[in-house]
Structures are given as C-alpha cells and as structure tokens.
Tab-separated table of C-alpha atoms in Angstrom:
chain	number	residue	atom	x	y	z
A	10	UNK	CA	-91.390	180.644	5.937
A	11	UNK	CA	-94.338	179.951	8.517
A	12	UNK	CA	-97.026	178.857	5.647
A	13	UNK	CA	-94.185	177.072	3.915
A	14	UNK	CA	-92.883	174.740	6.351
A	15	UNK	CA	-96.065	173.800	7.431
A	16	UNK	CA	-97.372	172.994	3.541
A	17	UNK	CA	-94.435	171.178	2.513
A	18	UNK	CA	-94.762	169.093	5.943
A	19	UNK	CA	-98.402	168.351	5.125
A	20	UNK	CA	-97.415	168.016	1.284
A	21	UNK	CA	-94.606	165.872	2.549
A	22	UNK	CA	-96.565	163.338	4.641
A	23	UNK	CA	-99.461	162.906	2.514
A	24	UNK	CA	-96.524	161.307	-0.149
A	25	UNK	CA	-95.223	159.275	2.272
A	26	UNK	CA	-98.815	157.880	3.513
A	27	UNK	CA	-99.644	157.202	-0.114
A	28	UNK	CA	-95.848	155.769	-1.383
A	29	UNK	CA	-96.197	153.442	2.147
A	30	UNK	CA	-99.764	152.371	1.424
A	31	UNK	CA	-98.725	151.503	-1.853
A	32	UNK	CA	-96.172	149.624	-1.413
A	33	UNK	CA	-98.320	147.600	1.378
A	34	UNK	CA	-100.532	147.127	-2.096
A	35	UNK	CA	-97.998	145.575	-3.900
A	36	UNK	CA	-96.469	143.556	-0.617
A	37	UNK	CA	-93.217	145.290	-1.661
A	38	UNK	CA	-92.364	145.085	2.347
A	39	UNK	CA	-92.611	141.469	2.567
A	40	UNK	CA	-94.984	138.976	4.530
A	41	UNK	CA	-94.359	139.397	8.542
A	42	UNK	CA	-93.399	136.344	10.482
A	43	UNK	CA	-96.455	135.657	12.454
A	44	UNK	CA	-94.376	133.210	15.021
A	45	UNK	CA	-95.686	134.517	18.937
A	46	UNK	CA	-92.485	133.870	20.657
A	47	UNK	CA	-90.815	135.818	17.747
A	48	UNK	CA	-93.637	138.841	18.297
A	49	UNK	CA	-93.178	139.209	21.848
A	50	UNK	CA	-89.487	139.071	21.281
A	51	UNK	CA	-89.277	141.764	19.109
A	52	UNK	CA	-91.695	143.658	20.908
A	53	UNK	CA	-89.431	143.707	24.252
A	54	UNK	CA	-86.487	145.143	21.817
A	55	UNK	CA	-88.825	147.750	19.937
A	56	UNK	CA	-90.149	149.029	23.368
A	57	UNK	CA	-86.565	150.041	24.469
A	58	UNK	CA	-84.876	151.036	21.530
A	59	UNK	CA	-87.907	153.081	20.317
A	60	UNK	CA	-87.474	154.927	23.290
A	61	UNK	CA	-84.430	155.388	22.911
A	62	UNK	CA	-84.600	156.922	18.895
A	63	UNK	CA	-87.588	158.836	20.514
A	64	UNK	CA	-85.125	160.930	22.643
A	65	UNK	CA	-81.951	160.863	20.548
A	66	UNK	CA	-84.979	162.648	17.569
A	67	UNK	CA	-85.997	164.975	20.228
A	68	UNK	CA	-82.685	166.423	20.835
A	69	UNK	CA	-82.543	167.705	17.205
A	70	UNK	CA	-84.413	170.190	15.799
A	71	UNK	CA	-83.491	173.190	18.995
A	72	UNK	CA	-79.571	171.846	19.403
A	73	UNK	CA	-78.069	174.761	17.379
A	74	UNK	CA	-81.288	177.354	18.056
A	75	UNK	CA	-80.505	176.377	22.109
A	76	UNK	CA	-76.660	177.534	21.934
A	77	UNK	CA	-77.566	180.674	20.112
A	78	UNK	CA	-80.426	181.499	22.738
A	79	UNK	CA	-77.404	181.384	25.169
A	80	UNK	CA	-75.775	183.991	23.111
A	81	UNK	CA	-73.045	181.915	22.440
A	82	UNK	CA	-71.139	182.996	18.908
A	83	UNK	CA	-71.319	180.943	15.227
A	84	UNK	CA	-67.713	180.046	16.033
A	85	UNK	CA	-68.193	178.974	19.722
A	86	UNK	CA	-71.358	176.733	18.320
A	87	UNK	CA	-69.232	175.279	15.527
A	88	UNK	CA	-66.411	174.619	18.014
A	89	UNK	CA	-69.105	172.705	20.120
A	90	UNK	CA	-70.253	170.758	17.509
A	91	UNK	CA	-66.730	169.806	16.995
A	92	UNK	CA	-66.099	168.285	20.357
A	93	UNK	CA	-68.931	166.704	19.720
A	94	UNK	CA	-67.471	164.962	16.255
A	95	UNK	CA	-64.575	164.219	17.471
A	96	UNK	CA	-66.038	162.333	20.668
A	97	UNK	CA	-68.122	160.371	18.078
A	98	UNK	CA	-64.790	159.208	16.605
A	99	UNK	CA	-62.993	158.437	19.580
A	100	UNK	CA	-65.950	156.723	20.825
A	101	UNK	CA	-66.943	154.817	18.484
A	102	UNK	CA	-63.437	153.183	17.552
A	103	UNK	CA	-63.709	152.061	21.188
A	104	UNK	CA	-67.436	151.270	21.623
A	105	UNK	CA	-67.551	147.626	20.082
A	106	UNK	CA	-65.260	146.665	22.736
A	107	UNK	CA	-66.701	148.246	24.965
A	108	UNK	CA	-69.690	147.009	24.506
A	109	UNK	CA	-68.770	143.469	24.602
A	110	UNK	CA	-66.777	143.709	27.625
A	111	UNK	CA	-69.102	145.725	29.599
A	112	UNK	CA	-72.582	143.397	28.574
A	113	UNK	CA	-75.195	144.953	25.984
A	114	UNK	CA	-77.426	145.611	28.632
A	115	UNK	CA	-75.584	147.224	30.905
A	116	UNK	CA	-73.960	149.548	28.434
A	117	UNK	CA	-77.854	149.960	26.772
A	118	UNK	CA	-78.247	151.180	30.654
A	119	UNK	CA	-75.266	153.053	30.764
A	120	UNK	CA	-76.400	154.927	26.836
A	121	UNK	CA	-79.831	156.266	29.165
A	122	UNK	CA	-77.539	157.667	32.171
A	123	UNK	CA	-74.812	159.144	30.158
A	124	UNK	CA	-77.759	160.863	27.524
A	125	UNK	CA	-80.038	161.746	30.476
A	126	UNK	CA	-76.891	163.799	32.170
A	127	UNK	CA	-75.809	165.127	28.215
A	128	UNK	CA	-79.787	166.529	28.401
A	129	UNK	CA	-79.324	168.297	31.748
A	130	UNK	CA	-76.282	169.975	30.461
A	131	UNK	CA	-78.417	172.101	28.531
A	132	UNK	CA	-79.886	173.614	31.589
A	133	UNK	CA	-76.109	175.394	31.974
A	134	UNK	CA	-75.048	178.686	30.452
A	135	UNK	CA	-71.496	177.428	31.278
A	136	UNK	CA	-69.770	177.175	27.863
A	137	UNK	CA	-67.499	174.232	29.002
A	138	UNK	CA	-70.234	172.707	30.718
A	139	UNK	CA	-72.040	172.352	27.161
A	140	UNK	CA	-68.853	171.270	25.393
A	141	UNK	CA	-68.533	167.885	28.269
A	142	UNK	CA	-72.358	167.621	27.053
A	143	UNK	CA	-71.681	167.525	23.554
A	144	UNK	CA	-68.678	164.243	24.567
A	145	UNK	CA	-71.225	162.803	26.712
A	146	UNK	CA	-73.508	162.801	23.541
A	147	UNK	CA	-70.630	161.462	21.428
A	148	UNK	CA	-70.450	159.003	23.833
A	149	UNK	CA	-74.099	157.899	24.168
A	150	UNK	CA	-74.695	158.001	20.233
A	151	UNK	CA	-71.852	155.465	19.879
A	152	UNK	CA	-73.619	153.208	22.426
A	153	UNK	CA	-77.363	153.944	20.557
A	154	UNK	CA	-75.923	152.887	16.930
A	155	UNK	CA	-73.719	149.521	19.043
A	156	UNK	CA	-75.087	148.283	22.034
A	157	UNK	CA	-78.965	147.709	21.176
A	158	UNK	CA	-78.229	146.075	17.860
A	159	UNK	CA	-75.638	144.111	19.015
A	160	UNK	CA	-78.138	142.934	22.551
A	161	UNK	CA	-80.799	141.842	19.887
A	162	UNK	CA	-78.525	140.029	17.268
A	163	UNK	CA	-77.169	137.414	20.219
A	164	UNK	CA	-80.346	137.136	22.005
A	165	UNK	CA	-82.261	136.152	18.536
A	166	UNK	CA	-79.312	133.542	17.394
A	167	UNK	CA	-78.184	132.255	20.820
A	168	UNK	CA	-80.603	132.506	23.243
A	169	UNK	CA	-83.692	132.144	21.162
A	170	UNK	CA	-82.427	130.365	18.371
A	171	UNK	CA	-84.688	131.544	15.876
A	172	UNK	CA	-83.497	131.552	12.160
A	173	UNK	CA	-80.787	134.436	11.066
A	174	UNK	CA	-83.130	134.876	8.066
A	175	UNK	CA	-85.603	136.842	10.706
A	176	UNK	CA	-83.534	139.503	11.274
A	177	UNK	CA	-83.276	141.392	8.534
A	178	UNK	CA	-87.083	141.442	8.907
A	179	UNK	CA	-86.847	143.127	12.549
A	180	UNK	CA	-84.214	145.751	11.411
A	181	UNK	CA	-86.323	146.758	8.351
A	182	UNK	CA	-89.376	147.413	10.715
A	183	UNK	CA	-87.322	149.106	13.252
A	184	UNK	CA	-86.311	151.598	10.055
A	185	UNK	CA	-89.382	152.243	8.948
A	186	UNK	CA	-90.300	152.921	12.653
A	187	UNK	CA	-87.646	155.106	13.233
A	188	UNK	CA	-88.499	157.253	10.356
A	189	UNK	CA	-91.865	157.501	11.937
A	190	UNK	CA	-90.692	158.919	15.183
A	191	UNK	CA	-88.292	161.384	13.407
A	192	UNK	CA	-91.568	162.595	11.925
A	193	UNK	CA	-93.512	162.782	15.411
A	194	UNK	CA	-90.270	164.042	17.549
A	195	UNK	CA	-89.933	167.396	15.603
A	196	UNK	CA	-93.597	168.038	15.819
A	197	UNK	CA	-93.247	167.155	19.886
A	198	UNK	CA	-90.347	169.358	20.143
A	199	UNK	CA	-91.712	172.185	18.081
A	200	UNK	CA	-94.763	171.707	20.508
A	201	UNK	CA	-92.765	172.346	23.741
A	202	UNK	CA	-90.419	174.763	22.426
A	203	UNK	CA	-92.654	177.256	20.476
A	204	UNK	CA	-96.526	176.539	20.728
A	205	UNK	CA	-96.276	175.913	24.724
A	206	UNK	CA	-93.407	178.333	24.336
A	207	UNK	CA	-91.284	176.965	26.632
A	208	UNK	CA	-87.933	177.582	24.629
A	209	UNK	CA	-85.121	175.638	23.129
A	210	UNK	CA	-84.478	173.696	26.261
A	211	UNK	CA	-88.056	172.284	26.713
A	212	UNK	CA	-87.101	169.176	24.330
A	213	UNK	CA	-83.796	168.333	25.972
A	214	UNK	CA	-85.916	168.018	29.392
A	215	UNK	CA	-88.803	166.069	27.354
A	216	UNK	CA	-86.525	163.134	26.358
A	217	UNK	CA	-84.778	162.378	29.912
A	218	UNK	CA	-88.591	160.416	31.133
A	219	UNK	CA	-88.045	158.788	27.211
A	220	UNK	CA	-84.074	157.751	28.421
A	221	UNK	CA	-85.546	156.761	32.078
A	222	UNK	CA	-88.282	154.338	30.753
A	223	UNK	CA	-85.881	152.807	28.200
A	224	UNK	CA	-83.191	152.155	30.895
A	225	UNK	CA	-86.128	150.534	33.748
A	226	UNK	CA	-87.445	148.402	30.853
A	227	UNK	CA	-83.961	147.012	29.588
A	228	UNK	CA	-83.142	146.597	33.559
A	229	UNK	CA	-86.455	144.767	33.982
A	230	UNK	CA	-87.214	142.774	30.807
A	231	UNK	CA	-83.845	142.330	29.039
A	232	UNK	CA	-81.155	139.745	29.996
A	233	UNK	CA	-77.784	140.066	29.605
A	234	UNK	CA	-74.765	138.971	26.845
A	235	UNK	CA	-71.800	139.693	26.006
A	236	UNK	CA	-69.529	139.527	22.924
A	237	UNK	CA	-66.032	137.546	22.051
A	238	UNK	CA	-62.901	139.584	23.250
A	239	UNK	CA	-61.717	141.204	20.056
A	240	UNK	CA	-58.431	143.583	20.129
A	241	UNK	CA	-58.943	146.735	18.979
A	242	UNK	CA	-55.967	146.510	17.020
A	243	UNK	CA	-56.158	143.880	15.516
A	244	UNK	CA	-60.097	144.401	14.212
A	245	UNK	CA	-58.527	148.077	12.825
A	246	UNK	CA	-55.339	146.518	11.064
A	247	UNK	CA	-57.485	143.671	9.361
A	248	UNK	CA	-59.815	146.575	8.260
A	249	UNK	CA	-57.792	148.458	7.241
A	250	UNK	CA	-55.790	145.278	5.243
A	251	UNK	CA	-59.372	144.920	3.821
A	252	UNK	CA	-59.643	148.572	2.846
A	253	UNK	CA	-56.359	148.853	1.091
A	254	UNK	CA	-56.663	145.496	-0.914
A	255	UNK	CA	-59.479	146.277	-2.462
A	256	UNK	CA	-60.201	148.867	-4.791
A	257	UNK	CA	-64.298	148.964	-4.604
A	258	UNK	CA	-63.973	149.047	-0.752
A	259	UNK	CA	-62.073	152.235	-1.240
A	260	UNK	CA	-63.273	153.543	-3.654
A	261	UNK	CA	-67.157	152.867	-0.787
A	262	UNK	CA	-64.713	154.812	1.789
A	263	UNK	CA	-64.547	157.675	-0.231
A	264	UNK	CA	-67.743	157.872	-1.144
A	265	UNK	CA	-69.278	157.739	2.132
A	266	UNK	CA	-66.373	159.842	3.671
A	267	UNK	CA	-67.150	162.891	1.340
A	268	UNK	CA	-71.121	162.418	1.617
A	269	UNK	CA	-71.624	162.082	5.167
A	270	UNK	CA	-68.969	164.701	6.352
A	271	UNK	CA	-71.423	166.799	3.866
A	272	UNK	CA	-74.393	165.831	5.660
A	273	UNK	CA	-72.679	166.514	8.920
A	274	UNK	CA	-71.999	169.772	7.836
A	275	UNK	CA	-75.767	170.558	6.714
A	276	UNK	CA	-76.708	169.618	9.926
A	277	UNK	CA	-74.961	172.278	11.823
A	278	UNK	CA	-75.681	174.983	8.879
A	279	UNK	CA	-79.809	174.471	8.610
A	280	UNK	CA	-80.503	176.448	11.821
A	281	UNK	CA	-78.440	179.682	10.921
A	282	UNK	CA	-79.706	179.737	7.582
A	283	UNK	CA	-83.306	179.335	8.079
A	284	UNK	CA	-83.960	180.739	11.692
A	285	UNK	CA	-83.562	184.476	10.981
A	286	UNK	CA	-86.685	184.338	9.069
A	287	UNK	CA	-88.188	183.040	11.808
A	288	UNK	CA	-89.654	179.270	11.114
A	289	UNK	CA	-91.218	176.566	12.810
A	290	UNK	CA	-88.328	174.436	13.418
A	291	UNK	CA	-89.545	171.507	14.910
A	292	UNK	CA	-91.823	171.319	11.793
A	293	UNK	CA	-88.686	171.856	9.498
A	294	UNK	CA	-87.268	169.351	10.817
A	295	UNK	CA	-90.406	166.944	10.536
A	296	UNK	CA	-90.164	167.626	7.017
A	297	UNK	CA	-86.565	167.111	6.546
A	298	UNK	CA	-87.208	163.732	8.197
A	299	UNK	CA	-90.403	162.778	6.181
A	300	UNK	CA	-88.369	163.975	2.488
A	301	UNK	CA	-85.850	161.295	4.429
A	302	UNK	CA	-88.734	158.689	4.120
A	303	UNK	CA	-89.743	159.771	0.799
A	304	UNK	CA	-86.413	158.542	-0.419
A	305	UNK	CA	-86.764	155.591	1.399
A	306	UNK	CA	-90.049	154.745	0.191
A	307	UNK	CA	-88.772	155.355	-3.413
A	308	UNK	CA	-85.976	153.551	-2.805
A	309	UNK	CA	-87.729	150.367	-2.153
A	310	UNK	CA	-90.335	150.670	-4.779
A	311	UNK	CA	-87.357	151.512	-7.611
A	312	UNK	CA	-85.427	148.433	-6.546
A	313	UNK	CA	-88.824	145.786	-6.324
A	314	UNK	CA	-89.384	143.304	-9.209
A	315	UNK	CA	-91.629	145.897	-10.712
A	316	UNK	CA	-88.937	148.363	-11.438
A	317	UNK	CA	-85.848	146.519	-11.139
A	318	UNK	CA	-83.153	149.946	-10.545
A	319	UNK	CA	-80.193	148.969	-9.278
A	320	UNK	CA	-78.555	150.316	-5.654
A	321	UNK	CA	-75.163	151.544	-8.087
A	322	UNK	CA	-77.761	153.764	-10.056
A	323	UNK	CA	-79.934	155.173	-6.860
A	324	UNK	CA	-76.415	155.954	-5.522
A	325	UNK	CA	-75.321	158.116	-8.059
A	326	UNK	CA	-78.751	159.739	-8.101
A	327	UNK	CA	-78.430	160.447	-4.868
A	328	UNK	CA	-74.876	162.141	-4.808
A	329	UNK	CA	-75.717	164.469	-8.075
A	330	UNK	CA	-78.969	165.540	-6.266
A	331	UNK	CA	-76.995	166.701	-3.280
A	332	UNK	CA	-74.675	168.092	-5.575
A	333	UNK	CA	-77.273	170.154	-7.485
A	334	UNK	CA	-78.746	171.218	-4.199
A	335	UNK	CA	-75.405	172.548	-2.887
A	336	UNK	CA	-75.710	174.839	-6.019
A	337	UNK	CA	-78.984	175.883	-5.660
A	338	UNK	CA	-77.706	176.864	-1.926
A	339	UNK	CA	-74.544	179.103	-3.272
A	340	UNK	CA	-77.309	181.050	-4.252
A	341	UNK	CA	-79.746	181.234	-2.052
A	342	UNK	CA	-77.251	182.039	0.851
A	343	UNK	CA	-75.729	185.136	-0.937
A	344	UNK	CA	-75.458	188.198	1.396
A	345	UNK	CA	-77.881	190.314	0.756
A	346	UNK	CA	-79.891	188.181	-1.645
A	347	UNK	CA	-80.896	184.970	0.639
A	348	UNK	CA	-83.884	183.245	-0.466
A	349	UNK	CA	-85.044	181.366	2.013
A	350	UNK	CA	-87.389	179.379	0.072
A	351	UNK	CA	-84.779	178.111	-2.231
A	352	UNK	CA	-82.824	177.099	0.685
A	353	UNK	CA	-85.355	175.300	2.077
A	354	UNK	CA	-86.699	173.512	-0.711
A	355	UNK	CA	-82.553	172.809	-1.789
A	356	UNK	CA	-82.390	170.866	1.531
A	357	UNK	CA	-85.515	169.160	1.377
A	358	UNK	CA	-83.685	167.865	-1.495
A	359	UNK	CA	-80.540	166.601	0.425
A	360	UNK	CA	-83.144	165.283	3.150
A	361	UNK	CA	-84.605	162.961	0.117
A	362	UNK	CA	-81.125	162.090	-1.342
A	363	UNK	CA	-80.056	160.787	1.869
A	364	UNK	CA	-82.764	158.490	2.091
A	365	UNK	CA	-82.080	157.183	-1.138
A	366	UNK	CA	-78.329	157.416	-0.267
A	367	UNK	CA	-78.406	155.047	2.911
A	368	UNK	CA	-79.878	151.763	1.830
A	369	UNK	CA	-78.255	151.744	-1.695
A	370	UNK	CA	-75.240	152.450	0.647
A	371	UNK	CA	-75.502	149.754	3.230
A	372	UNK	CA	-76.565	147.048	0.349
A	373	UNK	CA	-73.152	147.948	-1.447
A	374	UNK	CA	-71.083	147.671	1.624
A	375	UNK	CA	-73.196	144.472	2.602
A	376	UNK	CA	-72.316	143.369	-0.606
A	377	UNK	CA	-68.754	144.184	-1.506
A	378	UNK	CA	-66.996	144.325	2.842
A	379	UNK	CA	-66.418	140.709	4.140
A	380	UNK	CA	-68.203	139.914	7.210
A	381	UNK	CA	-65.455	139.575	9.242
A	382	UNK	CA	-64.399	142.845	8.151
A	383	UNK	CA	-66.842	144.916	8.586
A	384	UNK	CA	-66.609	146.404	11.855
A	385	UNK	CA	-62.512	147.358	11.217
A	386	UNK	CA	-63.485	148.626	7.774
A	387	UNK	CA	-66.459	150.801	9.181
A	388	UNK	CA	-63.930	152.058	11.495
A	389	UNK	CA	-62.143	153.409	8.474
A	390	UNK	CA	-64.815	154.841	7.320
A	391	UNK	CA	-65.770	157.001	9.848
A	392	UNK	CA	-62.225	158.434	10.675
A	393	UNK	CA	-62.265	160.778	7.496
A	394	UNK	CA	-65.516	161.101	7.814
A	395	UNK	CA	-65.724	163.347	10.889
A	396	UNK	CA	-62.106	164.639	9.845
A	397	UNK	CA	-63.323	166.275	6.955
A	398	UNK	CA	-66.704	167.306	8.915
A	399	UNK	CA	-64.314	168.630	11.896
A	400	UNK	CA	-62.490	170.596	9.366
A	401	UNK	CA	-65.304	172.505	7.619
A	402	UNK	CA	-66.770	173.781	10.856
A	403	UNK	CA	-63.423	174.886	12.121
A	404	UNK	CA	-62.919	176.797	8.817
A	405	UNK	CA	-66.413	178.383	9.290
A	406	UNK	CA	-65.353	179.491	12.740
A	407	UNK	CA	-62.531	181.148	11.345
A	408	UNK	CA	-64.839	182.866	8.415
A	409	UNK	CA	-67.327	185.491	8.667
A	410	UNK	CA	-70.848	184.419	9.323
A	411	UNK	CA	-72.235	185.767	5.989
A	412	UNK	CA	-69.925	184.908	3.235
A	413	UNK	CA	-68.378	181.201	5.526
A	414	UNK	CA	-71.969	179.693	5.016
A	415	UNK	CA	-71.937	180.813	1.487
A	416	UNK	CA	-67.980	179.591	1.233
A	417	UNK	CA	-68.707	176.676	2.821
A	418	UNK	CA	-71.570	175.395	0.650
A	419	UNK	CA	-69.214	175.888	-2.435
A	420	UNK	CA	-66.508	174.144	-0.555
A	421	UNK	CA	-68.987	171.160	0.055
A	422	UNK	CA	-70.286	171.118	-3.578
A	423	UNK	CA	-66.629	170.209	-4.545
A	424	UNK	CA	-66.631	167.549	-2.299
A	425	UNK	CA	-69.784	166.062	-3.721
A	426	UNK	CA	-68.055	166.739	-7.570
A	427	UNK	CA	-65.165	164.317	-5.922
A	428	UNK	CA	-67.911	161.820	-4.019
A	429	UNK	CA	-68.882	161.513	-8.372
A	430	UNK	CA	-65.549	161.177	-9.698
A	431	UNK	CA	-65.796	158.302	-7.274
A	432	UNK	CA	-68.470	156.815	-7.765
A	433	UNK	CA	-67.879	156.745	-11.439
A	434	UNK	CA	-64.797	155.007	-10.863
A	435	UNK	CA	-66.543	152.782	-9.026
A	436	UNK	CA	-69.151	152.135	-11.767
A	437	UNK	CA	-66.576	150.946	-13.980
A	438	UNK	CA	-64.114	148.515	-11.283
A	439	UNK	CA	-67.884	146.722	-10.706
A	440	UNK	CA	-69.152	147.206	-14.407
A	441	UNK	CA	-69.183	143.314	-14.712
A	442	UNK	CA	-69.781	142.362	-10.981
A	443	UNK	CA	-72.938	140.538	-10.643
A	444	UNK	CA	-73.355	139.992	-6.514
A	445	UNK	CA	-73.488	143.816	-7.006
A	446	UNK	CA	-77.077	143.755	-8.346
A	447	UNK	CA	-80.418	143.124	-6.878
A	448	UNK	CA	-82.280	139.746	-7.933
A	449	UNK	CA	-83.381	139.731	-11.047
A	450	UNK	CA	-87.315	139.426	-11.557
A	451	UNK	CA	-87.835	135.886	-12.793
A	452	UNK	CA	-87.642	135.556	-16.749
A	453	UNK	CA	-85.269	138.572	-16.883
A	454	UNK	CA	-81.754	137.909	-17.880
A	455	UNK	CA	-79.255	140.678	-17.242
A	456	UNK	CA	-76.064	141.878	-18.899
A	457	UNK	CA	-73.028	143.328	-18.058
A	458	UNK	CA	-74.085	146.834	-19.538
A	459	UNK	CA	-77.480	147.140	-17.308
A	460	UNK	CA	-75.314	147.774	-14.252
C-alpha cells in the first residue's frame, strides 16, 4: 500500500499538471480581468479564505486515524461523526441568518475562534470533550461554506461596484485554488503526522497559526456588511413551496440527497478500510483530492466548445461510476479476502466522480432553482442529506466491524441504483428543456434528442 499510494499520487498529479496546462492551451479557463482595483480586491479575499480551506484540508486526512489512536471503538467514532452531521444540519439551517445579523466579518472572525478551539479539542482523551469538538466543527464549517462568500459577494456589488459578471470569474479561481491546497494539505499533514512522526494530532495543532492569520487579516484588511433580515421561516416554507412545485427540483433533491449522504459515508469508512495495511494517509488523501481535480479538469474540457457534453450526461456518468465502485468495494472489503488495492483504486474512482459530480451539479441547480429560492431549497437539500448519512453510521455502530463495512457498502450501492432511477427520471421531465444545456458552439444547432 506504501509504493501504491505514493505512485498513484505521482501518477495522479502528473494528469492533472498536463489536463490544467492544456486547458490553459486551449484558453478553456477564460481570459482574467486584468482591472488593479479588481486584483487587489480579490487578493485581500483569497488571502483569508485560502487560509481558511488551508486548515479546514488539514484537519482531514488523521480525523478518524486520531480517534482510533485514542482507542476509542468503530461505534464510538461513528457516533462522533454523527454529532458532528447533525451539528452541520442544525447549523447550517441557522447560519444564513446568522450570518447576516451578526456581520460577515465578524462571523468570518468568529469561524477562526470557534475552529481554532474545535482543533485544541483534539489534544483531550475525554470522549465528550471530542464530541463538543466535532459541534464546534459543525458549527465553523457552516460559517466556512456562508460567511466568506457571502462578505465577498456584497463588498464586490455594493461597495466596489464592479460588474456581477466578475464574479463567477473569482469563484472559479478560488476552486481551482482550493483543489490545489487539498493536494498540498494532505502532503503537510502526512509530513507532521508520520515523516516528523509526530502523530495524528500534529495536523490539528498545524492549522490553528492557519485559523489565527486568517482571523488578524479579516480583522485588519476586511470591512464589514451585513445582509437583509430574512425569517428563517419564511426562506424554508418558500423553499420548500419551490421544492414541491416542481418536479426537476425534486427530482435535483434526490439526487444530491442519495449522492452526498454516500460521500459522507465514504468519508468516515476510508480510514478503517485502508489503515490496517498500514498507508501513507496524508498521501491517500492527496490523491483522493487530486482524482477530485482530475474530474474537474475533465469536466471543463468535456463541456468546452471543443467537446460540447452536456452537465445532464457528466451527471449520470458520475453517479454509475460511484455505483460501479461501490461494487468493486463489496468485494474488496470481504472478511478474510480484502484487497486493499481494489479498494483503493474503487475510491480513487468515487474521488474522480465527485469532481465530475459537483459542477454538473451546481450548473443544474443554477439552472433549474430560482434565485430567490435557492437558499430555502438548499436547505431542503441538506436535511435528508445528513439524515440518510446519520443513519448509515448509526447502523454501522450497531454492526460488526467486519461484515457493517462490507453491509454498508451494499447498502450504499442501492442508494446510488435509486440516485439513477432518478436521474433517469430526470432525463426525461428535461428531455426538451433547452436552458438545461450548455451554449452551443457557434454553427451547431441542437435538438431535443442530444440532451
């Protein structure tokens, strides 16, 4: 496992260097906007919230490998990784509101104290110590994926006034970016943790400087906004108005909803069945993160003028390659027949599926959600979402070890044979729906069947 981790990482990065400075080639990423006021702008954003993804990345790779160097059970580890769901819920229904009520910056702030005292958590063998960690980080994720985005949408419109049309442009760099530090986090951690071999904790203590410069540069260079009053309520009923009404917004819900609770569920099961034959896991997890930029990569060369693939196709790619990959991982996670390999390579795959999964994704629900809307139907969204992820932990903590990761891998491959029933569904309610498809390459007419 030692040689193959750090091959397929190697293998791994030398396609995304090549699929990146291709598409630079082509100028599928688009002219920059060369405006200095704009530059220094973004730059003041990038500078915090880079820090920020730095340490949220950092956290990753040792999370599971930390609670099981406490010699805490699977089932006490799933059960912490359910409190820590289910504060990501309750948080995030909340966090918009927050947000806007308590200023962007000061709740960007508030995201680097409340992560910096979720890090120092991990120092603690206390078991309920860890679990008020875990809702600390439920809380501080909600605030990462709110706050900062929100800060940098109403500075760029209202403050600085440049044109809405250069946003897209930031957020697309700040992707690419954050795919980048994914890469370089796991290879930091697995640094700390194993080659300086300062254990499991070492990258929990390495991201509290990364929370403390991003909360002194926000304080110092950022200014302060806030957002219009909305009631919680009423954003959740007219979502959920929205969600009910129309059939392709469902039918989006229950896509997402069975694919992401999947994902979740991958995340807490990599460590168990990969660790006991004893591999690098900061560089796994680099390489889970740069198959993640593969698909991204792919994604935007499949969908430029050259290629022309639709988001509706990538999307169903994506789901039957997790599907197939769940398979593969039936298999290799049989007691007394695991095969490691298999089960790395099978979630390499899922790695890769997911990012071909998330942009076809957000263009869809770009697409097809009302403005207005979104927030209450994202809302939605994310209730099942972590439901369904809640509930396949607790029944591995109610399994044994052995056969529950096996069980639960068949249990998730049905979900993903559902997530295709849907999105079939879906493929014929939009069959004629042209704001569904990318532009068409100039001199190309498209019909109803090409979708």
């Amino acid at each position: 496992m030692l040689v193959a981790a750090y091959v397929a990482f190697a293998f791994l990065l030398a396609i995304c260097v090549s699929l990146e400075f291709s598409a630079c080639r082509s100028k599928i990423t688009g002219r920059s906007c060369s405006n200095p006021a704009f530059l220094r702008f973004q730059l003041d954003y990038y500078q915090v919230y880079f820090l920020a993804l730095a340490a949220d990345w950092l956290q990753g790779p040792y999370l599971y490998k930390l609670y099981q160097h406490y010699h805490f059970l699977e089932g006490q580890i799933a059960i912490i990784y359910v409190c820590g769901f289910a504060s990501t819920v309750l948080f995030g229904l909340v966090s918009s509101s927050l947000v806007d009520r308590l200023g962007r910056k000061k709740s960007c702030i508030l995201f680097s104290l409340t992560y910096s005292v979720c890090c120092l958590t991990k120092l603690s063998w206390d078991y309920f110590v860890l679990v008020v960690g875990r809702v600390l980080g439920g809380l501080s994720t909600a605030l990462l994926f709110s706050a900062f985005e929100a800060w940098y949408v109403h500075e760029h419109v209202e403050r600085y006034d440049f044109p809405s049309d250069w946003i897209p442009a930031t957020f697309s760099k700040a992707a690419f970016w954050n795919s980048v530090i994914a890469v370089g986090a796991g290879v930091v951690a697995n640094v700390f943790a194993e080659w300086l071999g300062l254990g499991p904790v070492a990258p929990f203590m390495v991201s509290i400087p990364f929370l403390v410069m991003a909360g002194v540069l926000a304080m110092k260079n950022w200014d302060e906004n806030y957002g219009k009053k909305r009631a919680l309520s009423r954003t959740c009923t007219d979502g959920l108005k929205c969600l009910l009404s129309d059939r392709r917004v469902l039918l989006l819900g229950t896509i997402q909803a069975l694919f992401e609770s999947v994902i979740y569920i991958f995340i807490f099961l990599w460590t168990p069945v990969l660790d006991p034959h004893n591999p690098p896991l900061g560089i796994v997890f680099s390489s889970f993160m740069a198959a993640s930029m593969v698909g991204s990569s792919l994604y935007r060369i499949a969908t430029s003028k050259k290629y022309h693939l639709q988001p509706m196709h990538i999307l169903s790619l994506s789901v039957l390659m997790v599907f197939f990959s769940l398979f593969m991982l039936t298999f290799s996670t049989n007691p007394g027949q695991e095969n490691p390999l298999e089960s790395f390579l099978a979630f390499l795959l899922i790695e890769l599926s997911c990012g071909l999964y998330f942009p076809s994704m957000g263009f869809l629900r770009q697409k097809v959600i009302p403005e207005k809307d979104q927030a209450g139907v994202m809302h939605w969204f994310r209730v099942p979402l972590n439901l369904l992820a809640c509930l396949g932990l607790l029944i591995l903590h109610d399994s044994d070890y052995k056969t529950g990761t096996r069980n639960m891998f068949t249990i998730c491959s049905v979900m993903m044979v559902m997530a295709l029933l849907a999105v079939v569904s879906l493929f014929t309610v939009v069959r004629n729906n042209a704001e569904l498809r990318m532009p068409s390459p100039a001199g190309h007419t498209e019909t109803s069947s090409e979708l």
